[in-house]
Coordinates of C-alpha atoms in Angstrom, one line a residue:
Chain A
X26 CA -170.5 -59.6 -111.4
X27 CA -171.4 -58.5 -107.9
X28 CA -175.0 -59.8 -108.2
X29 CA -173.8 -63.3 -109.3
X30 CA -171.1 -63.3 -106.7
X31 CA -173.5 -62.5 -103.8
X32 CA -176.1 -64.9 -105.1
X33 CA -173.6 -67.8 -105.4
X34 CA -172.0 -67.0 -102.0
X35 CA -175.5 -67.0 -100.3
X36 CA -176.5 -70.3 -102.0
X37 CA -173.5 -72.0 -100.4
X38 CA -174.9 -71.2 -97.0
X39 CA -178.6 -71.6 -97.8
X40 CA -178.0 -75.1 -99.1
X41 CA -176.1 -77.5 -96.9
X42 CA -173.2 -77.7 -99.4
X43 CA -171.2 -74.9 -98.0
X44 CA -171.3 -76.3 -94.5
X45 CA -170.5 -79.8 -95.7
X46 CA -167.5 -78.5 -97.5
X47 CA -166.2 -76.5 -94.6
X48 CA -166.8 -79.5 -92.2
X49 CA -165.0 -81.8 -94.6
X50 CA -162.0 -79.5 -94.8
X51 CA -161.8 -78.9 -91.1
X52 CA -162.0 -82.6 -90.3
X53 CA -159.2 -83.3 -92.7
X54 CA -157.0 -80.5 -91.2
X55 CA -158.0 -81.4 -87.7
X56 CA -157.1 -85.1 -88.2
X57 CA -153.5 -84.3 -89.4
X58 CA -153.1 -81.6 -86.8
X59 CA -154.0 -84.1 -84.0
X60 CA -151.9 -86.8 -85.5
X61 CA -148.7 -84.8 -86.1
X62 CA -148.7 -81.9 -83.8
X63 CA -150.7 -82.9 -80.7
X64 CA -150.2 -86.7 -80.6
X65 CA -146.7 -87.1 -82.1
X66 CA -145.6 -83.7 -80.8
X67 CA -144.0 -82.1 -83.9
X68 CA -144.0 -78.3 -83.8
X69 CA -143.8 -78.0 -87.6
X70 CA -147.3 -77.2 -88.8
X71 CA -146.2 -77.4 -92.5
X72 CA -146.3 -81.2 -92.2
X73 CA -150.0 -80.9 -91.8
X74 CA -150.3 -78.6 -94.7
X75 CA -148.3 -80.9 -97.0
X76 CA -150.2 -84.0 -96.0
X77 CA -153.7 -82.6 -96.3
X78 CA -153.4 -82.2 -100.1
X79 CA -154.1 -85.8 -100.7
X80 CA -157.5 -85.5 -99.0
X81 CA -158.3 -82.0 -100.1
X82 CA -158.5 -83.5 -103.6
X83 CA -161.8 -85.1 -102.5
X84 CA -163.2 -82.0 -100.8
X85 CA -162.5 -79.3 -103.4
X86 CA -164.9 -80.7 -106.0
X87 CA -167.8 -80.4 -103.5
X88 CA -167.2 -76.7 -103.7
X89 CA -167.3 -76.5 -107.5
X90 CA -169.5 -79.3 -108.7
X91 CA -172.8 -77.4 -108.9
X92 CA -171.5 -74.0 -110.0
X93 CA -172.7 -74.5 -113.6
X94 CA -174.0 -78.0 -113.7
X95 CA -176.9 -77.2 -111.4
X96 CA -177.8 -74.1 -113.4
X97 CA -177.8 -76.0 -116.6
X98 CA -179.9 -78.8 -115.1
X99 CA -182.6 -76.5 -113.6
X100 CA -182.4 -74.2 -116.7
X101 CA -181.7 -71.2 -114.4
X102 CA -178.8 -70.4 -116.7
X103 CA -181.4 -68.9 -119.0
X104 CA -181.8 -66.1 -116.5
X105 CA -178.1 -65.5 -116.2
X106 CA -177.3 -65.6 -119.9
X107 CA -180.2 -63.4 -121.0
X108 CA -179.4 -60.8 -118.4
X109 CA -177.3 -57.7 -119.4
X110 CA -174.1 -59.2 -118.0
X111 CA -171.2 -60.7 -119.9
X112 CA -170.3 -64.3 -119.7
X113 CA -166.9 -63.5 -118.3
X114 CA -168.6 -61.6 -115.4
X115 CA -170.8 -64.5 -114.6
X116 CA -167.9 -66.9 -114.6
X117 CA -165.8 -64.6 -112.5
X118 CA -168.6 -64.0 -110.0
X119 CA -169.0 -67.7 -109.5
X120 CA -165.2 -68.3 -109.3
X121 CA -164.8 -65.6 -106.6
X122 CA -167.7 -67.0 -104.6
X123 CA -166.1 -70.4 -104.4
X124 CA -162.8 -68.8 -103.7
X125 CA -164.3 -66.9 -100.8
X126 CA -165.7 -70.0 -99.2
X127 CA -162.3 -71.7 -99.6
X128 CA -160.6 -68.6 -98.1
X129 CA -163.0 -68.7 -95.1
X130 CA -162.1 -72.4 -94.5
X131 CA -158.3 -71.6 -94.7
X132 CA -158.7 -68.8 -92.2
X133 CA -160.6 -71.1 -89.9
X134 CA -157.5 -73.4 -89.7
X135 CA -155.2 -70.7 -88.5
X136 CA -156.1 -71.3 -84.8
X137 CA -154.3 -74.7 -85.2
X138 CA -150.7 -73.4 -85.7
X139 CA -151.6 -70.7 -83.1
X140 CA -152.4 -73.5 -80.7
X141 CA -148.8 -74.8 -81.2
X142 CA -147.5 -71.4 -80.2
X143 CA -149.9 -71.2 -77.3
X144 CA -148.6 -74.6 -76.0
X145 CA -145.1 -73.2 -76.0
X146 CA -143.9 -74.8 -79.3
X147 CA -141.4 -73.0 -81.5
X148 CA -143.2 -72.7 -84.8
X149 CA -141.0 -72.4 -87.9
X150 CA -142.9 -69.3 -89.2
X151 CA -141.5 -68.8 -92.7
X152 CA -142.0 -72.5 -93.6
X153 CA -145.5 -72.5 -92.3
X154 CA -146.4 -69.3 -94.2
X155 CA -144.8 -70.6 -97.4
X156 CA -146.8 -73.9 -97.1
X157 CA -150.0 -71.9 -96.5
X158 CA -149.4 -69.8 -99.6
X159 CA -148.7 -73.0 -101.6
X160 CA -151.8 -74.7 -100.3
X161 CA -153.9 -71.6 -101.1
X162 CA -152.6 -71.3 -104.6
X163 CA -153.2 -75.0 -105.3
X164 CA -156.7 -74.6 -104.0
X165 CA -157.3 -71.7 -106.5
X166 CA -156.1 -73.9 -109.3
X167 CA -158.4 -76.7 -108.2
X168 CA -161.4 -74.3 -108.0
X169 CA -160.9 -73.1 -111.6
X170 CA -160.4 -76.7 -113.0
X171 CA -163.4 -77.9 -111.0
X172 CA -165.5 -75.0 -112.3
X173 CA -164.5 -75.8 -115.9
X174 CA -165.6 -79.4 -115.4
X175 CA -168.9 -78.3 -113.9
X176 CA -169.5 -76.2 -117.0
X177 CA -169.1 -79.3 -119.2
X178 CA -172.0 -81.3 -117.8
X179 CA -175.5 -80.7 -116.6
X180 CA -175.2 -83.2 -113.8
X181 CA -173.5 -82.1 -110.5
X182 CA -172.7 -85.7 -109.5
X183 CA -170.9 -86.3 -112.8
X184 CA -169.0 -83.0 -112.2
X185 CA -168.0 -84.3 -108.8
X186 CA -166.7 -87.6 -109.9
X187 CA -164.9 -86.3 -113.0
X188 CA -163.2 -83.6 -110.9
X189 CA -162.0 -86.1 -108.3
X190 CA -160.7 -88.3 -111.1
X191 CA -158.8 -85.4 -112.8
X192 CA -157.4 -84.2 -109.5
X193 CA -156.2 -87.7 -108.6
X194 CA -154.6 -88.0 -112.0
X195 CA -152.6 -84.8 -111.5
X196 CA -151.7 -86.1 -108.1
X197 CA -150.3 -89.4 -109.3
X198 CA -149.0 -88.1 -112.6
X199 CA -145.5 -87.4 -111.1
X200 CA -145.2 -90.9 -109.8
X201 CA -146.6 -92.4 -113.0
X202 CA -143.8 -90.9 -115.0
X203 CA -141.2 -92.9 -113.1
X204 CA -143.1 -96.1 -113.7
X205 CA -143.4 -95.8 -117.5
X206 CA -140.4 -97.0 -119.7
X207 CA -138.1 -94.1 -120.5
X208 CA -136.7 -95.6 -123.8
X209 CA -136.7 -93.3 -126.8
X210 CA -138.9 -95.7 -128.9
X211 CA -141.6 -95.6 -126.3
X212 CA -141.5 -91.9 -126.0
X213 CA -141.7 -91.4 -129.8
X214 CA -144.6 -93.8 -129.9
X215 CA -146.5 -92.0 -127.2
X216 CA -145.9 -88.7 -128.9
X217 CA -147.4 -90.1 -132.1
X218 CA -150.5 -91.4 -130.2
X219 CA -150.9 -88.0 -128.6
X220 CA -150.6 -86.3 -132.0
X221 CA -153.3 -88.6 -133.4
X222 CA -155.6 -87.7 -130.5
X223 CA -154.9 -84.0 -131.0
X224 CA -155.7 -84.2 -134.7
X225 CA -158.9 -86.2 -134.1
X226 CA -160.0 -83.6 -131.5
X227 CA -159.1 -80.8 -134.0
X228 CA -161.2 -82.4 -136.6
X229 CA -164.2 -82.8 -134.2
X230 CA -164.0 -79.1 -133.4
X231 CA -163.5 -77.5 -136.9
X232 CA -164.8 -80.3 -139.2
X233 CA -162.1 -79.5 -141.8
X234 CA -160.4 -82.6 -143.1
X235 CA -157.6 -80.9 -145.0
X236 CA -156.5 -78.6 -142.2
X237 CA -156.6 -81.4 -139.7
X238 CA -154.7 -83.7 -142.0
X239 CA -152.1 -81.0 -142.7
X240 CA -151.6 -80.5 -139.0
X241 CA -151.2 -84.3 -138.6
X242 CA -148.7 -84.7 -141.4
X243 CA -146.6 -81.7 -140.3
X244 CA -146.6 -82.9 -136.7
X245 CA -145.6 -86.4 -137.7
X246 CA -142.8 -85.0 -139.9
X247 CA -141.6 -82.9 -137.0
X248 CA -141.5 -85.8 -134.6
X249 CA -139.6 -88.1 -137.1
X250 CA -137.1 -85.3 -138.0
X251 CA -136.5 -84.7 -134.3
X252 CA -135.9 -88.4 -133.8
X253 CA -133.1 -88.5 -136.4
X254 CA -131.6 -85.0 -135.8
X255 CA -131.7 -84.7 -132.1
X256 CA -132.8 -87.9 -130.3
X257 CA -131.7 -86.6 -126.9
X258 CA -134.8 -84.5 -126.7
X259 CA -136.8 -87.7 -126.1
X260 CA -134.7 -88.8 -123.2
X261 CA -137.0 -89.0 -120.2
X262 CA -139.5 -86.6 -121.8
X263 CA -142.5 -88.5 -120.5
X264 CA -141.6 -88.3 -116.9
X265 CA -140.5 -84.7 -117.3
X266 CA -143.8 -83.7 -118.9
X267 CA -145.9 -85.6 -116.3
X268 CA -143.9 -83.9 -113.5
X269 CA -144.5 -80.6 -115.1
X270 CA -148.3 -80.9 -115.2
X271 CA -148.4 -82.3 -111.7
X272 CA -150.1 -79.8 -109.5
X273 CA -148.9 -81.4 -106.3
X274 CA -145.3 -82.0 -107.3
X275 CA -144.6 -78.2 -107.1
X276 CA -146.3 -78.2 -103.8
X277 CA -143.5 -80.2 -102.2
X278 CA -141.0 -77.5 -103.0
X279 CA -142.9 -75.0 -101.0
X280 CA -143.2 -77.0 -97.9
X281 CA -139.6 -77.9 -97.9
X282 CA -138.9 -74.2 -97.7
X283 CA -138.1 -73.4 -101.3
X284 CA -140.1 -70.4 -102.4
X285 CA -140.1 -70.1 -106.2
X286 CA -141.8 -67.4 -108.2
X287 CA -142.1 -69.8 -111.2
X288 CA -144.3 -72.1 -109.2
X289 CA -146.6 -69.2 -108.1
X290 CA -146.8 -68.2 -111.8
X291 CA -147.7 -71.8 -112.7
X292 CA -150.7 -72.0 -110.3
X293 CA -151.9 -68.5 -111.2
X294 CA -151.7 -69.1 -114.9
X295 CA -153.4 -72.5 -114.5
X296 CA -156.3 -70.8 -112.7
X297 CA -156.5 -68.0 -115.4
X298 CA -156.4 -70.6 -118.2
X299 CA -159.3 -72.6 -116.8
X300 CA -161.4 -69.5 -116.0
X301 CA -160.8 -68.6 -119.7
X302 CA -161.7 -72.1 -120.9
X303 CA -164.9 -72.0 -118.8
X304 CA -166.0 -68.8 -120.6
X305 CA -165.2 -70.4 -123.9
X306 CA -167.1 -73.6 -123.1
X307 CA -170.2 -71.6 -122.2
X308 CA -169.9 -69.4 -125.3
X309 CA -169.6 -72.5 -127.4
X310 CA -172.8 -73.9 -126.0
X311 CA -174.6 -70.9 -127.4
X312 CA -173.1 -71.3 -130.9
X313 CA -173.6 -75.0 -131.4
Chain B
X18 CA -189.3 -52.2 -132.2
X19 CA -188.0 -55.6 -133.0
X20 CA -186.6 -56.4 -136.4
X21 CA -185.7 -59.9 -137.4
X22 CA -184.1 -60.5 -140.7
X23 CA -183.4 -63.9 -142.4
X24 CA -183.0 -65.6 -139.0
X25 CA -181.6 -69.1 -139.3
X26 CA -180.5 -71.6 -136.7
X27 CA -178.9 -74.9 -137.7
X28 CA -178.0 -77.8 -135.3
X29 CA -175.7 -79.9 -137.4
X30 CA -177.9 -80.9 -140.4
X31 CA -181.2 -80.0 -138.6
X32 CA -182.7 -76.7 -139.4
X33 CA -184.5 -75.5 -136.3
X34 CA -185.3 -72.0 -137.7
X35 CA -185.3 -71.4 -141.4
X36 CA -184.8 -67.9 -142.8
X37 CA -187.5 -66.2 -140.7
X38 CA -188.1 -62.4 -141.1
X39 CA -190.6 -60.3 -139.2
X40 CA -191.0 -57.1 -137.3
X41 CA -192.8 -56.2 -134.1
X42 CA -194.0 -52.6 -133.6
X43 CA -193.9 -50.9 -130.3
X44 CA -196.9 -51.8 -128.1
X45 CA -197.9 -54.7 -130.2
X46 CA -198.8 -58.2 -128.7
X47 CA -197.6 -60.8 -131.1
X48 CA -198.3 -64.5 -130.8
X49 CA -196.0 -67.3 -132.1
X50 CA -198.3 -70.2 -133.0
X51 CA -197.1 -73.6 -133.9
X52 CA -197.0 -77.2 -132.8
X53 CA -194.3 -78.5 -130.4
X54 CA -190.9 -78.5 -132.1
X55 CA -191.8 -75.9 -134.6
X56 CA -189.0 -73.6 -133.6
X57 CA -190.9 -71.2 -131.3
X58 CA -188.6 -71.6 -128.3
X59 CA -185.5 -71.6 -130.5
X60 CA -186.6 -68.3 -132.0
X61 CA -187.3 -66.8 -128.6
X62 CA -183.9 -68.0 -127.3
X63 CA -182.2 -66.2 -130.1
X64 CA -184.3 -63.0 -129.6
X65 CA -183.2 -62.9 -126.0
X66 CA -179.5 -63.6 -126.8
X67 CA -179.5 -67.0 -125.0
X68 CA -178.6 -68.8 -128.3
X69 CA -176.8 -67.2 -131.2
X70 CA -178.2 -67.4 -134.7
X71 CA -176.4 -69.3 -137.5
X72 CA -177.4 -66.6 -139.9
X73 CA -179.4 -63.4 -140.0
X74 CA -179.7 -60.6 -137.6
X75 CA -181.9 -59.4 -134.7
X76 CA -182.3 -55.8 -133.9
X77 CA -183.9 -54.6 -130.7
X78 CA -184.6 -50.9 -131.1
X79 CA -181.9 -50.9 -133.6
X80 CA -179.3 -52.6 -131.4
X81 CA -177.9 -55.9 -132.7
X82 CA -178.2 -58.6 -130.0
X83 CA -174.9 -60.3 -131.0
X84 CA -172.9 -57.1 -131.4
X85 CA -174.0 -55.3 -128.3
X86 CA -175.6 -57.9 -126.1
X87 CA -175.5 -56.0 -122.9
X88 CA -177.5 -53.0 -124.1
X89 CA -179.9 -55.1 -126.2
X90 CA -180.6 -57.4 -123.2
X91 CA -181.3 -54.4 -121.0
X92 CA -184.5 -53.9 -123.1
X93 CA -185.7 -57.4 -122.8
X94 CA -187.5 -59.3 -120.1
X95 CA -187.7 -63.1 -120.8
X96 CA -189.9 -65.7 -119.2
X97 CA -188.7 -69.1 -120.6
X98 CA -190.9 -72.2 -120.8
X99 CA -189.5 -73.4 -117.5
X100 CA -189.3 -70.3 -115.2
X101 CA -185.7 -70.0 -114.1
X102 CA -186.3 -70.0 -110.4
X103 CA -183.9 -70.7 -107.6
X104 CA -185.9 -73.0 -105.3
X105 CA -183.8 -72.2 -102.2
X106 CA -184.5 -68.4 -102.4
X107 CA -187.5 -66.6 -101.1
X108 CA -189.6 -64.6 -103.6
X109 CA -188.2 -61.4 -102.3
X110 CA -184.6 -62.5 -102.5
X111 CA -185.1 -63.8 -106.0
X112 CA -186.6 -60.5 -107.2
X113 CA -183.8 -58.6 -105.5
X114 CA -181.3 -60.8 -107.5
X115 CA -183.3 -60.3 -110.7
X116 CA -183.1 -56.5 -110.2
X117 CA -179.4 -56.6 -109.5
X118 CA -178.8 -58.6 -112.7
X119 CA -180.7 -56.0 -114.6
X120 CA -178.4 -53.4 -113.0
X121 CA -181.0 -51.5 -111.0
X122 CA -179.2 -49.4 -108.4
X123 CA -179.3 -50.9 -104.9
X124 CA -181.1 -48.0 -103.4
X125 CA -184.1 -48.4 -105.8
X126 CA -184.4 -52.1 -105.5
X127 CA -186.6 -52.3 -102.4
X128 CA -189.2 -50.0 -103.9
X129 CA -189.0 -51.9 -107.3
X130 CA -189.6 -55.2 -105.5
X131 CA -192.7 -53.8 -104.0
X132 CA -193.9 -52.6 -107.4
X133 CA -193.2 -56.0 -109.0
X134 CA -195.0 -57.9 -106.1
X135 CA -198.0 -55.6 -106.6
X136 CA -198.0 -55.8 -110.4
X137 CA -198.0 -59.6 -110.4
X138 CA -200.2 -60.0 -107.3
X139 CA -197.8 -62.1 -105.3
X140 CA -197.4 -59.8 -102.3
X141 CA -198.7 -62.4 -99.9
X142 CA -196.0 -64.8 -101.0
X143 CA -193.0 -62.5 -100.7
X144 CA -191.4 -64.3 -97.8
X145 CA -192.1 -67.9 -98.9
X146 CA -189.4 -70.1 -100.4
X147 CA -189.9 -70.6 -104.1
X148 CA -189.7 -74.3 -103.7
X149 CA -193.0 -74.3 -101.7
X150 CA -195.0 -72.3 -104.3
X151 CA -197.7 -73.7 -106.5
X152 CA -197.2 -73.8 -110.3
X153 CA -199.4 -70.7 -110.9
X154 CA -197.4 -68.7 -108.3
X155 CA -194.1 -69.9 -109.7
X156 CA -195.2 -68.7 -113.1
X157 CA -196.0 -65.3 -111.7
X158 CA -192.7 -65.0 -109.9
X159 CA -191.1 -65.8 -113.2
X160 CA -193.1 -63.0 -114.9
X161 CA -192.2 -60.6 -112.1
X162 CA -188.5 -61.4 -112.7
X163 CA -189.0 -60.8 -116.4
X164 CA -190.5 -57.4 -115.6
X165 CA -187.5 -56.5 -113.4
X166 CA -185.7 -53.4 -114.6
X167 CA -188.8 -52.3 -116.6
X168 CA -187.8 -53.7 -120.0
X169 CA -189.7 -52.4 -123.1
X170 CA -190.0 -55.8 -124.6
X171 CA -191.5 -58.9 -122.9
X172 CA -190.9 -62.3 -124.3
X173 CA -193.0 -65.0 -122.8
X174 CA -192.6 -68.7 -123.8
X175 CA -195.8 -70.6 -123.3
X176 CA -196.7 -68.6 -120.2
X177 CA -199.9 -70.4 -119.5
X178 CA -198.8 -74.0 -120.0
X179 CA -199.7 -76.2 -117.1
X180 CA -202.0 -73.6 -115.4
X181 CA -205.6 -74.4 -114.4
X182 CA -208.4 -72.5 -116.2
X183 CA -208.8 -69.9 -113.5
X184 CA -205.1 -69.2 -113.4
X185 CA -205.1 -69.0 -117.2
X186 CA -207.8 -66.3 -117.2
X187 CA -206.0 -64.4 -114.5
X188 CA -202.7 -64.7 -116.3
X189 CA -204.3 -63.4 -119.5
X190 CA -205.7 -60.4 -117.7
X191 CA -202.2 -59.7 -116.3
X192 CA -200.7 -59.9 -119.8
X193 CA -203.4 -57.6 -121.2
X194 CA -202.8 -55.1 -118.4
X195 CA -199.1 -55.1 -119.2
X196 CA -199.7 -54.5 -122.9
X197 CA -200.4 -50.8 -122.4
X198 CA -196.7 -50.0 -122.0
X199 CA -194.9 -53.1 -123.3
X200 CA -194.2 -54.8 -126.5
X201 CA -195.1 -58.4 -125.9
X202 CA -194.2 -61.6 -127.8
X203 CA -196.0 -64.8 -126.6
X204 CA -195.7 -68.3 -127.9
X205 CA -198.3 -71.0 -127.6
X206 CA -199.6 -74.1 -129.3
X207 CA -203.1 -73.3 -128.2
X208 CA -205.1 -71.3 -130.7
X209 CA -207.7 -69.7 -128.3
X210 CA -204.9 -68.4 -126.2
X211 CA -203.4 -66.4 -129.0
X212 CA -206.8 -65.4 -130.3
X213 CA -207.7 -64.0 -126.8
X214 CA -204.7 -61.6 -126.4
X215 CA -202.8 -61.0 -129.6
X216 CA -202.9 -58.2 -132.2
X217 CA -200.9 -60.2 -134.6
X218 CA -200.2 -63.9 -135.2
X219 CA -197.1 -65.5 -136.6
X220 CA -197.7 -69.1 -137.6
X221 CA -194.6 -71.3 -137.5
X222 CA -194.2 -74.8 -138.7
X223 CA -191.0 -76.8 -139.3
X224 CA -188.9 -73.7 -138.5
X225 CA -190.6 -71.7 -141.2
X226 CA -193.0 -68.8 -140.9
X227 CA -196.1 -69.7 -142.9
X228 CA -198.4 -66.8 -142.2
X229 CA -198.3 -63.4 -140.5
X230 CA -201.7 -61.6 -140.0
X231 CA -204.2 -60.5 -137.4
X232 CA -206.3 -63.3 -135.9
X233 CA -209.5 -61.9 -137.6
X234 CA -207.9 -61.4 -141.0
X235 CA -206.6 -64.9 -140.8
X236 CA -210.1 -66.3 -140.1
X237 CA -211.5 -64.3 -143.0
X238 CA -208.8 -65.1 -145.4
X239 CA -209.3 -68.8 -145.2
X240 CA -213.0 -68.9 -144.7
X241 CA -213.9 -71.0 -147.7
X242 CA -216.6 -73.2 -146.3
X243 CA -219.5 -71.7 -144.6
X244 CA -220.5 -74.0 -141.9
X245 CA -223.8 -73.9 -140.0
X246 CA -224.6 -75.5 -136.7
X247 CA -228.2 -76.5 -136.3
X248 CA -230.3 -78.2 -133.6
X249 CA -233.7 -79.2 -134.9
X250 CA -236.5 -81.1 -133.2
X251 CA -238.2 -83.8 -135.3
X252 CA -237.8 -87.1 -137.1
X253 CA -234.2 -87.6 -138.2
X254 CA -234.6 -88.8 -141.7
X255 CA -237.1 -86.1 -142.7
X256 CA -234.9 -83.3 -141.4
X257 CA -231.9 -84.6 -143.3
X258 CA -233.8 -85.0 -146.5
X259 CA -235.4 -81.6 -146.1
X260 CA -232.0 -80.0 -145.7
X261 CA -230.4 -81.8 -148.6
X262 CA -233.1 -80.4 -150.9
X263 CA -232.2 -76.8 -150.2
X264 CA -230.1 -75.3 -152.9
X265 CA -226.5 -74.4 -152.0
X266 CA -226.1 -77.0 -149.3
X267 CA -223.2 -79.4 -150.1
X268 CA -223.3 -81.7 -147.1
X269 CA -225.4 -82.5 -144.1
X270 CA -223.8 -84.3 -141.1
X271 CA -225.4 -85.4 -137.9
X272 CA -222.9 -84.5 -135.2
X273 CA -224.5 -85.7 -132.0
X274 CA -227.7 -85.8 -130.0
X275 CA -227.9 -83.5 -127.1
X276 CA -231.6 -83.0 -126.4
X277 CA -234.2 -85.7 -126.4
X278 CA -236.1 -85.9 -129.7
X279 CA -233.7 -83.5 -131.5
X280 CA -230.6 -83.8 -133.6
X281 CA -227.5 -81.6 -134.0
X282 CA -226.5 -81.1 -137.5
X283 CA -223.5 -79.5 -139.2
X284 CA -224.4 -78.1 -142.7
X285 CA -221.8 -77.1 -145.2
X286 CA -222.7 -74.7 -148.0
X287 CA -221.1 -73.5 -151.2
X288 CA -218.9 -70.4 -150.8
X289 CA -220.7 -67.2 -149.9
X290 CA -224.1 -68.6 -149.9
X291 CA -226.4 -67.8 -147.0
X292 CA -228.9 -70.6 -146.5
X293 CA -230.3 -69.6 -143.1
X294 CA -233.6 -68.2 -144.4
X295 CA -234.2 -71.3 -146.5
X296 CA -233.5 -73.5 -143.6
X297 CA -236.0 -71.6 -141.5
X298 CA -238.7 -71.8 -144.1
X299 CA -238.2 -75.5 -144.7
X300 CA -238.4 -76.2 -141.0
X301 CA -241.4 -74.0 -140.3
X302 CA -243.3 -75.5 -143.3
X303 CA -242.8 -79.0 -141.8
X304 CA -243.2 -77.9 -138.2
X305 CA -239.7 -78.8 -137.1
X306 CA -238.8 -76.4 -134.3
X307 CA -235.3 -74.9 -134.7
X308 CA -233.7 -74.9 -131.2
X309 CA -230.4 -73.6 -132.2
X310 CA -228.8 -72.1 -135.3
X311 CA -225.3 -70.6 -135.5
X312 CA -222.6 -69.9 -138.0
X313 CA -219.5 -71.8 -137.0
X314 CA -216.5 -69.5 -137.3
X315 CA -213.2 -71.0 -138.1
X316 CA -211.0 -71.3 -135.1
X317 CA -207.3 -70.7 -135.5
X318 CA -207.0 -74.4 -135.1
X319 CA -208.9 -75.0 -138.4
X320 CA -206.8 -72.2 -140.0
X321 CA -203.7 -73.7 -138.8
X322 CA -204.5 -77.2 -140.0
X323 CA -205.5 -75.8 -143.3
X324 CA -202.4 -73.7 -143.9
X325 CA -200.0 -76.4 -142.8
X326 CA -202.0 -78.9 -144.9
X327 CA -201.7 -76.7 -148.0
X328 CA -198.0 -76.3 -147.6
X329 CA -197.4 -80.0 -147.2
X330 CA -199.6 -81.0 -150.1

């Protein structure tokens, strides 16, 4: 794991990509810092941290796009996966390398709040620390999702575009829920469509008509039974679900000063889930 | 020792490797021979644990590559068709990384890099970026990485493809020098290549093994037609007629004209009949000087075409 980690970390700085990423991030942070703190004169640095999330969405994929896509493209993955190292170790080595570059960037922004203190501003320390933790956790989740997307293609540019699209979707999903109709019929319909997609996906993966059909029929039965027995479940389900998967919605709690363990758990488990999925994705490539 | 039993790889409905079994003894150089798409690379990818097999098992010194990949992979050095090089690294950095992946302790790496550089004769290139190296040097860097960690088994996929003739000769010498303390598997679709270095040939076509033997035995086994190459000075028609009258000769073909006033002829005879003396006597009688006479041995190419032809017929 250490060998892969060091190689990956070095490659960020021997190629221009690491520098481009750090420059992008610092420009984003610097822009909001100038706008809110220096120009408008607010002392609360957590404003900056809450607003940068929108633009970070575009910078984070730069960090993760070539993690696996590039190796698959140049076939250097053959060296990694024929070495006496487990797939999980390779994935973790790459994950921690990206995390290290992200951490360096975050550390490089710390002089900004310190400037506020230096200029005599009264910084709300707990809020700023909370917002930093939230931003950092969100970054970790973005890195693991981006890494998974990179493992699904052998073209880094595709990985970049898909990652941005996925991150944008999680960003707007909370707002999207309020726009969709909240009637029970619509919700039930959407659930059935989702079930159909799930069954189709299951069939593609296991190629077993009977098992997929059984899952489909049971799922459909469950949805209909629920509709007659306890229709209240469907009330506002769509917007609740979309809010739940929104990575950024949780973030607003942090910067308004609410520090919830559940939210931390959400980000951490999201990161672990996608690291796990990356390992599975790579293992599957060998078996197909 | 490498044991492969009933190895099969299926991609959907396509059979890439079909029920292959073979063993490779310690210290042997074995050649995989087959046309492009025969399943050589797929077999090698399975031997090195890059791909998993659909059925069958692979044992490297008794260790199953799927059950205990880490220990099995320690014993293998792999040079894929496209050497897996990182262009932004220098040769030295790359070999350091290869050694680290093979779990060579950090304190031994410097000395090991020196050894690899010397072994593959790339010492002058050690501080160059890989992206700036020529094809031949890239191939050697790839081989150096495959040798990292001193594996017992070397698996080389078309190691001389794309090299110029001088580089090919050098690369062959390198492989031969490695054979004293390594078991080597090489793949190629060029017959001379395999003939030049291998102790044993495995001929593969359409994912199936169609013959396993030594290059010499294969030549003998299938030597049905004795072919004779001749270059005789004299009038064309008379030479041909004279040859056709000799007993045992089944066909006479004029292949080309190389020297003024002479013709090159390929003569085919019946099985196990030697007509060289009769040819000499016929020519000396009629005063046709023989400029050249040789028995054309079957190349692996002929053998290969013959075997695959038989199977398909």
